[in-house]
Amino acid sequence: MNIVLYGSEELLLKQRLEKFKKQYKINDQDMNLSIYYPDETSMDVILQDAITPPFLTEYKMVILRKPTFLTTEKQKNVSDEDIAAFNDYIAHDNPTTIFIIYHNGEKFDERKKVMKNLRKHAQFIELNQVDEHTIYKTVRQAIIHRQAVIDDDALDLLLERTRGSLNEASNQVEKLCLYSKHITLHDVERLVAPPLEENVFALTNAIMAHDLVRVSSIYRDLMITNHEPIALIGLIASSIRQLYQVKLLDRKGYTDKEIVKIIGINPRALFPVRKNARSFQLDELERKLYELSELDINIKTGKIDKQRGLELFLMQI
């Protein structure tokens, strides 16, 4: 059996792979499980393993990871002869070998003959972005799988700080589960750093609220982590523009689903943006956007230094 397991969400790919292992009674210490990287192991060795019968069980599993030769790139150590042999195996696969091509990188090159052959002779399973409910469920299951539990408020903050990305959440889950078998809000606050966007969102709110003390504190933290002033100006402008768009679309009666689609905001971020937008007037937001536009022009034309320009903008709130 040939299976192509691919997509952008590493955690979902891992979980689906575990399901296949369970379905075919394969465990990680099993002699009947092999994992290969074409850059490191010759195609001859990989295919020889695939055609070899399983040892004392009904099935064996061969996993091929990072198959760059299926994309637009040329893979080191994979010749045209190797690809011909691969094509021949795919068309006449060993029924007792679960041959899994595991790929979470660049898109496949569908123009290649090898891909057309795979489409004919393999089951393709694509796992990409999912809805919020599935993200919650998947991350919680990943934590339970590691014999740990997480409080609801801790899970909320984890997903907020990883911006609803299963890949990022998966990386943090490993660290959190090593730290504690009962993950609390305090654990997430301590171990999972807030993304830059979260700090910029807080900075934007402080700017619009004319809270100079808060602005100075957040700006100082951002400078300690060496963030580029030009990038910060762009992110502040983007954050204010988001407040403006949400407030305007709310006023016009658009639904949450329509707003998410129009401005491309993460559904999880809509509630806090809307909540903060209620505190400001449209003309205030427009004025700040104009000031940032002028600042951007002045920096690009050399009229003012980028860091000094940003600091003056922040101090004149």
PDB file of N, CA and C in Angstrom, residues 107-199:
ATOM      1  N   LYS A 107       5.493  22.532  -2.119  1.00  0.00           N
ATOM      2  CA  LYS A 107       4.448  21.834  -2.870  1.00  0.00           C
ATOM      3  C   LYS A 107       5.054  20.862  -3.879  1.00  0.00           C
ATOM      4  N   PHE A 108       4.296  19.813  -4.168  1.00  0.00           N
ATOM      5  CA  PHE A 108       4.726  18.843  -5.172  1.00  0.00           C
ATOM      6  C   PHE A 108       4.721  19.485  -6.561  1.00  0.00           C
ATOM      7  N   ASP A 109       5.593  18.971  -7.423  1.00  0.00           N
ATOM      8  CA  ASP A 109       5.612  19.410  -8.822  1.00  0.00           C
ATOM      9  C   ASP A 109       4.775  18.423  -9.632  1.00  0.00           C
ATOM     10  N   GLU A 110       3.523  18.794  -9.869  1.00  0.00           N
ATOM     11  CA  GLU A 110       2.581  17.881 -10.521  1.00  0.00           C
ATOM     12  C   GLU A 110       2.930  17.616 -11.982  1.00  0.00           C
ATOM     13  N   ARG A 111       3.870  18.386 -12.544  1.00  0.00           N
ATOM     14  CA  ARG A 111       4.260  18.169 -13.941  1.00  0.00           C
ATOM     15  C   ARG A 111       5.165  16.952 -14.093  1.00  0.00           C
ATOM     16  N   LYS A 112       5.792  16.540 -13.009  1.00  0.00           N
ATOM     17  CA  LYS A 112       6.751  15.437 -13.083  1.00  0.00           C
ATOM     18  C   LYS A 112       6.048  14.092 -13.293  1.00  0.00           C
ATOM     19  N   LYS A 113       6.690  13.251 -14.087  1.00  0.00           N
ATOM     20  CA  LYS A 113       6.146  11.921 -14.366  1.00  0.00           C
ATOM     21  C   LYS A 113       5.980  11.113 -13.081  1.00  0.00           C
ATOM     22  N   VAL A 114       6.934  11.277 -12.162  1.00  0.00           N
ATOM     23  CA  VAL A 114       6.882  10.528 -10.910  1.00  0.00           C
ATOM     24  C   VAL A 114       5.643  10.897 -10.099  1.00  0.00           C
ATOM     25  N   MET A 115       5.232  12.176 -10.154  1.00  0.00           N
ATOM     26  CA  MET A 115       4.029  12.592  -9.430  1.00  0.00           C
ATOM     27  C   MET A 115       2.771  12.038 -10.087  1.00  0.00           C
ATOM     28  N   LYS A 116       2.751  12.030 -11.409  1.00  0.00           N
ATOM     29  CA  LYS A 116       1.590  11.470 -12.127  1.00  0.00           C
ATOM     30  C   LYS A 116       1.439   9.987 -11.813  1.00  0.00           C
ATOM     31  N   ASN A 117       2.570   9.306 -11.697  1.00  0.00           N
ATOM     32  CA  ASN A 117       2.555   7.886 -11.342  1.00  0.00           C
ATOM     33  C   ASN A 117       2.033   7.683  -9.922  1.00  0.00           C
ATOM     34  N   LEU A 118       2.479   8.554  -9.003  1.00  0.00           N
ATOM     35  CA  LEU A 118       2.004   8.470  -7.619  1.00  0.00           C
ATOM     36  C   LEU A 118       0.504   8.707  -7.528  1.00  0.00           C
ATOM     37  N   ARG A 119       0.010   9.675  -8.281  1.00  0.00           N
ATOM     38  CA  ARG A 119      -1.433   9.967  -8.268  1.00  0.00           C
ATOM     39  C   ARG A 119      -2.244   8.737  -8.682  1.00  0.00           C
ATOM     40  N   LYS A 120      -1.675   7.910  -9.548  1.00  0.00           N
ATOM     41  CA  LYS A 120      -2.380   6.712 -10.018  1.00  0.00           C
ATOM     42  C   LYS A 120      -2.340   5.584  -8.989  1.00  0.00           C
ATOM     43  N   HIS A 121      -1.223   5.500  -8.256  1.00  0.00           N
ATOM     44  CA  HIS A 121      -0.977   4.296  -7.456  1.00  0.00           C
ATOM     45  C   HIS A 121      -0.861   4.532  -5.953  1.00  0.00           C
ATOM     46  N   ALA A 122      -1.192   5.735  -5.473  1.00  0.00           N
ATOM     47  CA  ALA A 122      -1.077   6.007  -4.032  1.00  0.00           C
ATOM     48  C   ALA A 122      -2.311   6.745  -3.521  1.00  0.00           C
ATOM     49  N   GLN A 123      -2.545   6.577  -2.228  1.00  0.00           N
ATOM     50  CA  GLN A 123      -3.610   7.329  -1.553  1.00  0.00           C
ATOM     51  C   GLN A 123      -3.007   8.631  -1.032  1.00  0.00           C
ATOM     52  N   PHE A 124      -3.580   9.772  -1.427  1.00  0.00           N
ATOM     53  CA  PHE A 124      -3.075  11.077  -0.996  1.00  0.00           C
ATOM     54  C   PHE A 124      -3.928  11.604   0.155  1.00  0.00           C
ATOM     55  N   ILE A 125      -3.268  11.990   1.245  1.00  0.00           N
ATOM     56  CA  ILE A 125      -3.961  12.562   2.405  1.00  0.00           C
ATOM     57  C   ILE A 125      -3.324  13.912   2.708  1.00  0.00           C
ATOM     58  N   GLU A 126      -4.085  14.982   2.518  1.00  0.00           N
ATOM     59  CA  GLU A 126      -3.569  16.337   2.738  1.00  0.00           C
ATOM     60  C   GLU A 126      -4.112  16.890   4.052  1.00  0.00           C
ATOM     61  N   LEU A 127      -3.223  17.422   4.886  1.00  0.00           N
ATOM     62  CA  LEU A 127      -3.611  17.966   6.187  1.00  0.00           C
ATOM     63  C   LEU A 127      -3.075  19.388   6.314  1.00  0.00           C
ATOM     64  N   ASN A 128      -3.970  20.356   6.162  1.00  0.00           N
ATOM     65  CA  ASN A 128      -3.589  21.766   6.217  1.00  0.00           C
ATOM     66  C   ASN A 128      -4.325  22.472   7.345  1.00  0.00           C
ATOM     67  N   GLN A 129      -4.476  23.788   7.240  1.00  0.00           N
ATOM     68  CA  GLN A 129      -5.105  24.574   8.303  1.00  0.00           C
ATOM     69  C   GLN A 129      -6.508  24.072   8.620  1.00  0.00           C
ATOM     70  N   VAL A 130      -6.851  24.125   9.888  1.00  0.00           N
ATOM     71  CA  VAL A 130      -8.136  23.613  10.346  1.00  0.00           C
ATOM     72  C   VAL A 130      -8.857  24.675  11.161  1.00  0.00           C
ATOM     73  N   ASP A 131     -10.122  24.401  11.492  1.00  0.00           N
ATOM     74  CA  ASP A 131     -10.904  25.379  12.241  1.00  0.00           C
ATOM     75  C   ASP A 131     -10.495  25.393  13.716  1.00  0.00           C
ATOM     76  N   GLU A 132     -10.992  26.395  14.426  1.00  0.00           N
ATOM     77  CA  GLU A 132     -10.585  26.621  15.815  1.00  0.00           C
ATOM     78  C   GLU A 132     -10.905  25.427  16.715  1.00  0.00           C
ATOM     79  N   HIS A 133     -12.099  24.844  16.539  1.00  0.00           N
ATOM     80  CA  HIS A 133     -12.503  23.706  17.376  1.00  0.00           C
ATOM     81  C   HIS A 133     -11.530  22.538  17.209  1.00  0.00           C
ATOM     82  N   THR A 134     -11.138  22.266  15.967  1.00  0.00           N
ATOM     83  CA  THR A 134     -10.214  21.161  15.697  1.00  0.00           C
ATOM     84  C   THR A 134      -8.840  21.441  16.288  1.00  0.00           C
ATOM     85  N   ILE A 135      -8.410  22.712  16.242  1.00  0.00           N
ATOM     86  CA  ILE A 135      -7.116  23.084  16.830  1.00  0.00           C
ATOM     87  C   ILE A 135      -7.118  22.790  18.333  1.00  0.00           C
ATOM     88  N   TYR A 136      -8.186  23.235  19.028  1.00  0.00           N
ATOM     89  CA  TYR A 136      -8.306  22.973  20.472  1.00  0.00           C
ATOM     90  C   TYR A 136      -8.213  21.474  20.749  1.00  0.00           C
ATOM     91  N   LYS A 137      -9.021  20.720  20.012  1.00  0.00           N
ATOM     92  CA  LYS A 137      -9.112  19.276  20.234  1.00  0.00           C
ATOM     93  C   LYS A 137      -7.772  18.587  19.952  1.00  0.00           C
ATOM     94  N   THR A 138      -7.119  18.985  18.870  1.00  0.00           N
ATOM     95  CA  THR A 138      -5.868  18.352  18.459  1.00  0.00           C
ATOM     96  C   THR A 138      -4.745  18.628  19.448  1.00  0.00           C
ATOM     97  N   VAL A 139      -4.634  19.880  19.901  1.00  0.00           N
ATOM     98  CA  VAL A 139      -3.572  20.236  20.852  1.00  0.00           C
ATOM     99  C   VAL A 139      -3.803  19.536  22.188  1.00  0.00           C
ATOM    100  N   ARG A 140      -5.060  19.498  22.638  1.00  0.00           N
ATOM    101  CA  ARG A 140      -5.353  18.817  23.909  1.00  0.00           C
ATOM    102  C   ARG A 140      -5.018  17.324  23.804  1.00  0.00           C
ATOM    103  N   GLN A 141      -5.351  16.717  22.672  1.00  0.00           N
ATOM    104  CA  GLN A 141      -5.046  15.291  22.483  1.00  0.00           C
ATOM    105  C   GLN A 141      -3.540  15.043  22.477  1.00  0.00           C
ATOM    106  N   ALA A 142      -2.790  15.981  21.879  1.00  0.00           N
ATOM    107  CA  ALA A 142      -1.325  15.846  21.850  1.00  0.00           C
ATOM    108  C   ALA A 142      -0.755  15.879  23.267  1.00  0.00           C
ATOM    109  N   ILE A 143      -1.357  16.703  24.124  1.00  0.00           N
ATOM    110  CA  ILE A 143      -0.906  16.800  25.517  1.00  0.00           C
ATOM    111  C   ILE A 143      -1.275  15.533  26.291  1.00  0.00           C
ATOM    112  N   ILE A 144      -2.494  15.046  26.088  1.00  0.00           N
ATOM    113  CA  ILE A 144      -2.934  13.804  26.740  1.00  0.00           C
ATOM    114  C   ILE A 144      -2.047  12.637  26.300  1.00  0.00           C
ATOM    115  N   HIS A 145      -1.680  12.629  25.019  1.00  0.00           N
ATOM    116  CA  HIS A 145      -0.818  11.564  24.478  1.00  0.00           C
ATOM    117  C   HIS A 145       0.518  11.504  25.215  1.00  0.00           C
ATOM    118  N   ARG A 146       0.945  12.639  25.768  1.00  0.00           N
ATOM    119  CA  ARG A 146       2.199  12.701  26.536  1.00  0.00           C
ATOM    120  C   ARG A 146       1.948  12.541  28.037  1.00  0.00           C
ATOM    121  N   GLN A 147       0.775  11.957  28.396  1.00  0.00           N
ATOM    122  CA  GLN A 147       0.402  11.711  29.796  1.00  0.00           C
ATOM    123  C   GLN A 147       0.403  12.995  30.628  1.00  0.00           C
ATOM    124  N   ALA A 148      -0.121  14.071  30.035  1.00  0.00           N
ATOM    125  CA  ALA A 148      -0.219  15.348  30.750  1.00  0.00           C
ATOM    126  C   ALA A 148      -1.620  15.923  30.561  1.00  0.00           C
ATOM    127  N   VAL A 149      -1.935  16.956  31.358  1.00  0.00           N
ATOM    128  CA  VAL A 149      -3.212  17.663  31.228  1.00  0.00           C
ATOM    129  C   VAL A 149      -2.918  19.162  31.205  1.00  0.00           C
ATOM    130  N   ILE A 150      -3.875  19.923  30.655  1.00  0.00           N
ATOM    131  CA  ILE A 150      -3.710  21.374  30.596  1.00  0.00           C
ATOM    132  C   ILE A 150      -5.012  22.047  31.006  1.00  0.00           C
ATOM    133  N   ASP A 151      -4.923  23.079  31.832  1.00  0.00           N
ATOM    134  CA  ASP A 151      -6.107  23.837  32.230  1.00  0.00           C
ATOM    135  C   ASP A 151      -6.660  24.606  31.027  1.00  0.00           C
ATOM    136  N   ASP A 152      -7.976  24.865  31.051  1.00  0.00           N
ATOM    137  CA  ASP A 152      -8.620  25.543  29.919  1.00  0.00           C
ATOM    138  C   ASP A 152      -8.019  26.916  29.645  1.00  0.00           C
ATOM    139  N   ASP A 153      -7.794  27.707  30.708  1.00  0.00           N
ATOM    140  CA  ASP A 153      -7.247  29.052  30.484  1.00  0.00           C
ATOM    141  C   ASP A 153      -5.811  28.985  29.965  1.00  0.00           C
ATOM    142  N   ALA A 154      -5.081  27.946  30.363  1.00  0.00           N
ATOM    143  CA  ALA A 154      -3.712  27.760  29.870  1.00  0.00           C
ATOM    144  C   ALA A 154      -3.717  27.401  28.385  1.00  0.00           C
ATOM    145  N   LEU A 155      -4.686  26.564  27.992  1.00  0.00           N
ATOM    146  CA  LEU A 155      -4.802  26.191  26.577  1.00  0.00           C
ATOM    147  C   LEU A 155      -5.184  27.403  25.731  1.00  0.00           C
ATOM    148  N   ASP A 156      -6.094  28.228  26.260  1.00  0.00           N
ATOM    149  CA  ASP A 156      -6.478  29.461  25.551  1.00  0.00           C
ATOM    150  C   ASP A 156      -5.257  30.342  25.290  1.00  0.00           C
ATOM    151  N   LEU A 157      -4.443  30.531  26.326  1.00  0.00           N
ATOM    152  CA  LEU A 157      -3.269  31.396  26.181  1.00  0.00           C
ATOM    153  C   LEU A 157      -2.235  30.768  25.247  1.00  0.00           C
ATOM    154  N   LEU A 158      -2.068  29.456  25.330  1.00  0.00           N
ATOM    155  CA  LEU A 158      -1.121  28.772  24.448  1.00  0.00           C
ATOM    156  C   LEU A 158      -1.485  29.006  22.985  1.00  0.00           C
ATOM    157  N   LEU A 159      -2.766  28.845  22.654  1.00  0.00           N
ATOM    158  CA  LEU A 159      -3.193  29.026  21.264  1.00  0.00           C
ATOM    159  C   LEU A 159      -3.127  30.491  20.849  1.00  0.00           C
ATOM    160  N   GLU A 160      -3.358  31.377  21.811  1.00  0.00           N
ATOM    161  CA  GLU A 160      -3.250  32.809  21.514  1.00  0.00           C
ATOM    162  C   GLU A 160      -1.802  33.177  21.200  1.00  0.00           C
ATOM    163  N   ARG A 161      -0.889  32.660  22.007  1.00  0.00           N
ATOM    164  CA  ARG A 161       0.528  33.014  21.819  1.00  0.00           C
ATOM    165  C   ARG A 161       1.171  32.295  20.635  1.00  0.00           C
ATOM    166  N   THR A 162       0.558  31.214  20.190  1.00  0.00           N
ATOM    167  CA  THR A 162       1.070  30.535  18.993  1.00  0.00           C
ATOM    168  C   THR A 162       0.220  30.876  17.778  1.00  0.00           C
ATOM    169  N   ARG A 163      -0.656  31.876  17.934  1.00  0.00           N
ATOM    170  CA  ARG A 163      -1.456  32.449  16.842  1.00  0.00           C
ATOM    171  C   ARG A 163      -2.276  31.401  16.094  1.00  0.00           C
ATOM    172  N   GLY A 164      -2.784  30.413  16.823  1.00  0.00           N
ATOM    173  CA  GLY A 164      -3.635  29.401  16.204  1.00  0.00           C
ATOM    174  C   GLY A 164      -2.911  28.491  15.235  1.00  0.00           C
ATOM    175  N   SER A 165      -1.577  28.457  15.295  1.00  0.00           N
ATOM    176  CA  SER A 165      -0.797  27.595  14.399  1.00  0.00           C
ATOM    177  C   SER A 165      -0.526  26.260  15.083  1.00  0.00           C
ATOM    178  N   LEU A 166      -0.969  25.183  14.457  1.00  0.00           N
ATOM    179  CA  LEU A 166      -0.729  23.863  15.038  1.00  0.00           C
ATOM    180  C   LEU A 166       0.760  23.537  15.085  1.00  0.00           C
ATOM    181  N   ASN A 167       1.494  23.969  14.071  1.00  0.00           N
ATOM    182  CA  ASN A 167       2.937  23.707  14.062  1.00  0.00           C
ATOM    183  C   ASN A 167       3.620  24.359  15.260  1.00  0.00           C
ATOM    184  N   GLU A 168       3.316  25.640  15.499  1.00  0.00           N
ATOM    185  CA  GLU A 168       3.928  26.353  16.622  1.00  0.00           C
ATOM    186  C   GLU A 168       3.456  25.777  17.952  1.00  0.00           C
ATOM    187  N   ALA A 169       2.154  25.474  18.037  1.00  0.00           N
ATOM    188  CA  ALA A 169       1.612  24.892  19.271  1.00  0.00           C
ATOM    189  C   ALA A 169       2.274  23.548  19.568  1.00  0.00           C
ATOM    190  N   SER A 170       2.504  22.758  18.525  1.00  0.00           N
ATOM    191  CA  SER A 170       3.141  21.447  18.684  1.00  0.00           C
ATOM    192  C   SER A 170       4.536  21.575  19.286  1.00  0.00           C
ATOM    193  N   ASN A 171       5.303  22.553  18.800  1.00  0.00           N
ATOM    194  CA  ASN A 171       6.650  22.776  19.340  1.00  0.00           C
ATOM    195  C   ASN A 171       6.606  23.149  20.821  1.00  0.00           C
ATOM    196  N   GLN A 172       5.618  23.967  21.193  1.00  0.00           N
ATOM    197  CA  GLN A 172       5.503  24.405  22.587  1.00  0.00           C
ATOM    198  C   GLN A 172       4.989  23.288  23.491  1.00  0.00           C
ATOM    199  N   VAL A 173       4.130  22.417  22.948  1.00  0.00           N
ATOM    200  CA  VAL A 173       3.581  21.299  23.724  1.00  0.00           C
ATOM    201  C   VAL A 173       4.709  20.410  24.250  1.00  0.00           C
ATOM    202  N   GLU A 174       5.687  20.122  23.396  1.00  0.00           N
ATOM    203  CA  GLU A 174       6.827  19.286  23.808  1.00  0.00           C
ATOM    204  C   GLU A 174       7.503  19.884  25.041  1.00  0.00           C
ATOM    205  N   LYS A 175       7.762  21.184  24.977  1.00  0.00           N
ATOM    206  CA  LYS A 175       8.465  21.872  26.069  1.00  0.00           C
ATOM    207  C   LYS A 175       7.615  21.903  27.339  1.00  0.00           C
ATOM    208  N   LEU A 176       6.334  22.221  27.193  1.00  0.00           N
ATOM    209  CA  LEU A 176       5.442  22.321  28.351  1.00  0.00           C
ATOM    210  C   LEU A 176       5.276  20.979  29.055  1.00  0.00           C
ATOM    211  N   CYS A 177       5.158  19.903  28.272  1.00  0.00           N
ATOM    212  CA  CYS A 177       4.953  18.576  28.866  1.00  0.00           C
ATOM    213  C   CYS A 177       6.205  18.064  29.577  1.00  0.00           C
ATOM    214  N   LEU A 178       7.363  18.497  29.116  1.00  0.00           N
ATOM    215  CA  LEU A 178       8.603  18.156  29.826  1.00  0.00           C
ATOM    216  C   LEU A 178       8.688  18.906  31.152  1.00  0.00           C
ATOM    217  N   TYR A 179       8.132  20.123  31.168  1.00  0.00           N
ATOM    218  CA  TYR A 179       8.202  20.975  32.360  1.00  0.00           C
ATOM    219  C   TYR A 179       7.224  20.523  33.438  1.00  0.00           C
ATOM    220  N   SER A 180       6.003  20.143  33.021  1.00  0.00           N
ATOM    221  CA  SER A 180       4.979  19.776  34.009  1.00  0.00           C
ATOM    222  C   SER A 180       3.962  18.823  33.400  1.00  0.00           C
ATOM    223  N   LYS A 181       3.435  17.936  34.224  1.00  0.00           N
ATOM    224  CA  LYS A 181       2.378  17.033  33.769  1.00  0.00           C
ATOM    225  C   LYS A 181       0.996  17.628  34.023  1.00  0.00           C
ATOM    226  N   HIS A 182       0.956  18.782  34.691  1.00  0.00           N
ATOM    227  CA  HIS A 182      -0.284  19.547  34.850  1.00  0.00           C
ATOM    228  C   HIS A 182       0.037  20.989  34.473  1.00  0.00           C
ATOM    229  N   ILE A 183      -0.286  21.345  33.246  1.00  0.00           N
ATOM    230  CA  ILE A 183       0.116  22.646  32.695  1.00  0.00           C
ATOM    231  C   ILE A 183      -0.902  23.711  33.094  1.00  0.00           C
ATOM    232  N   THR A 184      -0.431  24.738  33.776  1.00  0.00           N
ATOM    233  CA  THR A 184      -1.296  25.817  34.254  1.00  0.00           C
ATOM    234  C   THR A 184      -1.072  27.086  33.430  1.00  0.00           C
ATOM    235  N   LEU A 185      -1.918  28.077  33.696  1.00  0.00           N
ATOM    236  CA  LEU A 185      -1.778  29.377  33.033  1.00  0.00           C
ATOM    237  C   LEU A 185      -0.396  29.967  33.313  1.00  0.00           C
ATOM    238  N   HIS A 186       0.044  29.844  34.563  1.00  0.00           N
ATOM    239  CA  HIS A 186       1.358  30.377  34.945  1.00  0.00           C
ATOM    240  C   HIS A 186       2.482  29.713  34.147  1.00  0.00           C
ATOM    241  N   ASP A 187       2.358  28.406  33.909  1.00  0.00           N
ATOM    242  CA  ASP A 187       3.382  27.688  33.135  1.00  0.00           C
ATOM    243  C   ASP A 187       3.488  28.246  31.717  1.00  0.00           C
ATOM    244  N   VAL A 188       2.330  28.476  31.093  1.00  0.00           N
ATOM    245  CA  VAL A 188       2.328  29.001  29.718  1.00  0.00           C
ATOM    246  C   VAL A 188       2.887  30.417  29.690  1.00  0.00           C
ATOM    247  N   GLU A 189       2.472  31.238  30.671  1.00  0.00           N
ATOM    248  CA  GLU A 189       2.991  32.618  30.750  1.00  0.00           C
ATOM    249  C   GLU A 189       4.511  32.623  30.880  1.00  0.00           C
ATOM    250  N   ARG A 190       5.015  31.661  31.620  1.00  0.00           N
ATOM    251  CA  ARG A 190       6.456  31.618  31.904  1.00  0.00           C
ATOM    252  C   ARG A 190       7.267  31.043  30.744  1.00  0.00           C
ATOM    253  N   LEU A 191       6.725  30.026  30.071  1.00  0.00           N
ATOM    254  CA  LEU A 191       7.520  29.278  29.095  1.00  0.00           C
ATOM    255  C   LEU A 191       7.265  29.643  27.634  1.00  0.00           C
ATOM    256  N   VAL A 192       6.082  30.200  27.338  1.00  0.00           N
ATOM    257  CA  VAL A 192       5.748  30.506  25.938  1.00  0.00           C
ATOM    258  C   VAL A 192       5.790  32.015  25.734  1.00  0.00           C
ATOM    259  N   ALA A 193       6.774  32.465  25.016  1.00  0.00           N
ATOM    260  CA  ALA A 193       6.943  33.912  24.804  1.00  0.00           C
ATOM    261  C   ALA A 193       5.817  34.452  23.933  1.00  0.00           C
ATOM    262  N   PRO A 194       5.306  35.643  24.265  1.00  0.00           N
ATOM    263  CA  PRO A 194       4.275  36.239  23.411  1.00  0.00           C
ATOM    264  C   PRO A 194       4.860  36.581  22.049  1.00  0.00           C
ATOM    265  N   PRO A 195       4.111  36.398  20.968  1.00  0.00           N
ATOM    266  CA  PRO A 195       4.625  36.748  19.646  1.00  0.00           C
ATOM    267  C   PRO A 195       4.785  38.257  19.514  1.00  0.00           C
ATOM    268  N   LEU A 196       5.576  38.679  18.564  1.00  0.00           N
ATOM    269  CA  LEU A 196       5.801  40.105  18.326  1.00  0.00           C
ATOM    270  C   LEU A 196       4.480  40.837  18.118  1.00  0.00           C
ATOM    271  N   GLU A 197       3.557  40.198  17.386  1.00  0.00           N
ATOM    272  CA  GLU A 197       2.273  40.840  17.098  1.00  0.00           C
ATOM    273  C   GLU A 197       1.505  41.181  18.371  1.00  0.00           C
ATOM    274  N   GLU A 198       1.638  40.314  19.397  1.00  0.00           N
ATOM    275  CA  GLU A 198       0.939  40.570  20.658  1.00  0.00           C
ATOM    276  C   GLU A 198       1.497  41.816  21.338  1.00  0.00           C
ATOM    277  N   ASN A 199       2.817  41.958  21.320  1.00  0.00           N
ATOM    278  CA  ASN A 199       3.434  43.151  21.899  1.00  0.00           C
ATOM    279  C   ASN A 199       3.070  44.407  21.116  1.00  0.00           C
TER     280      ASN A 199
END
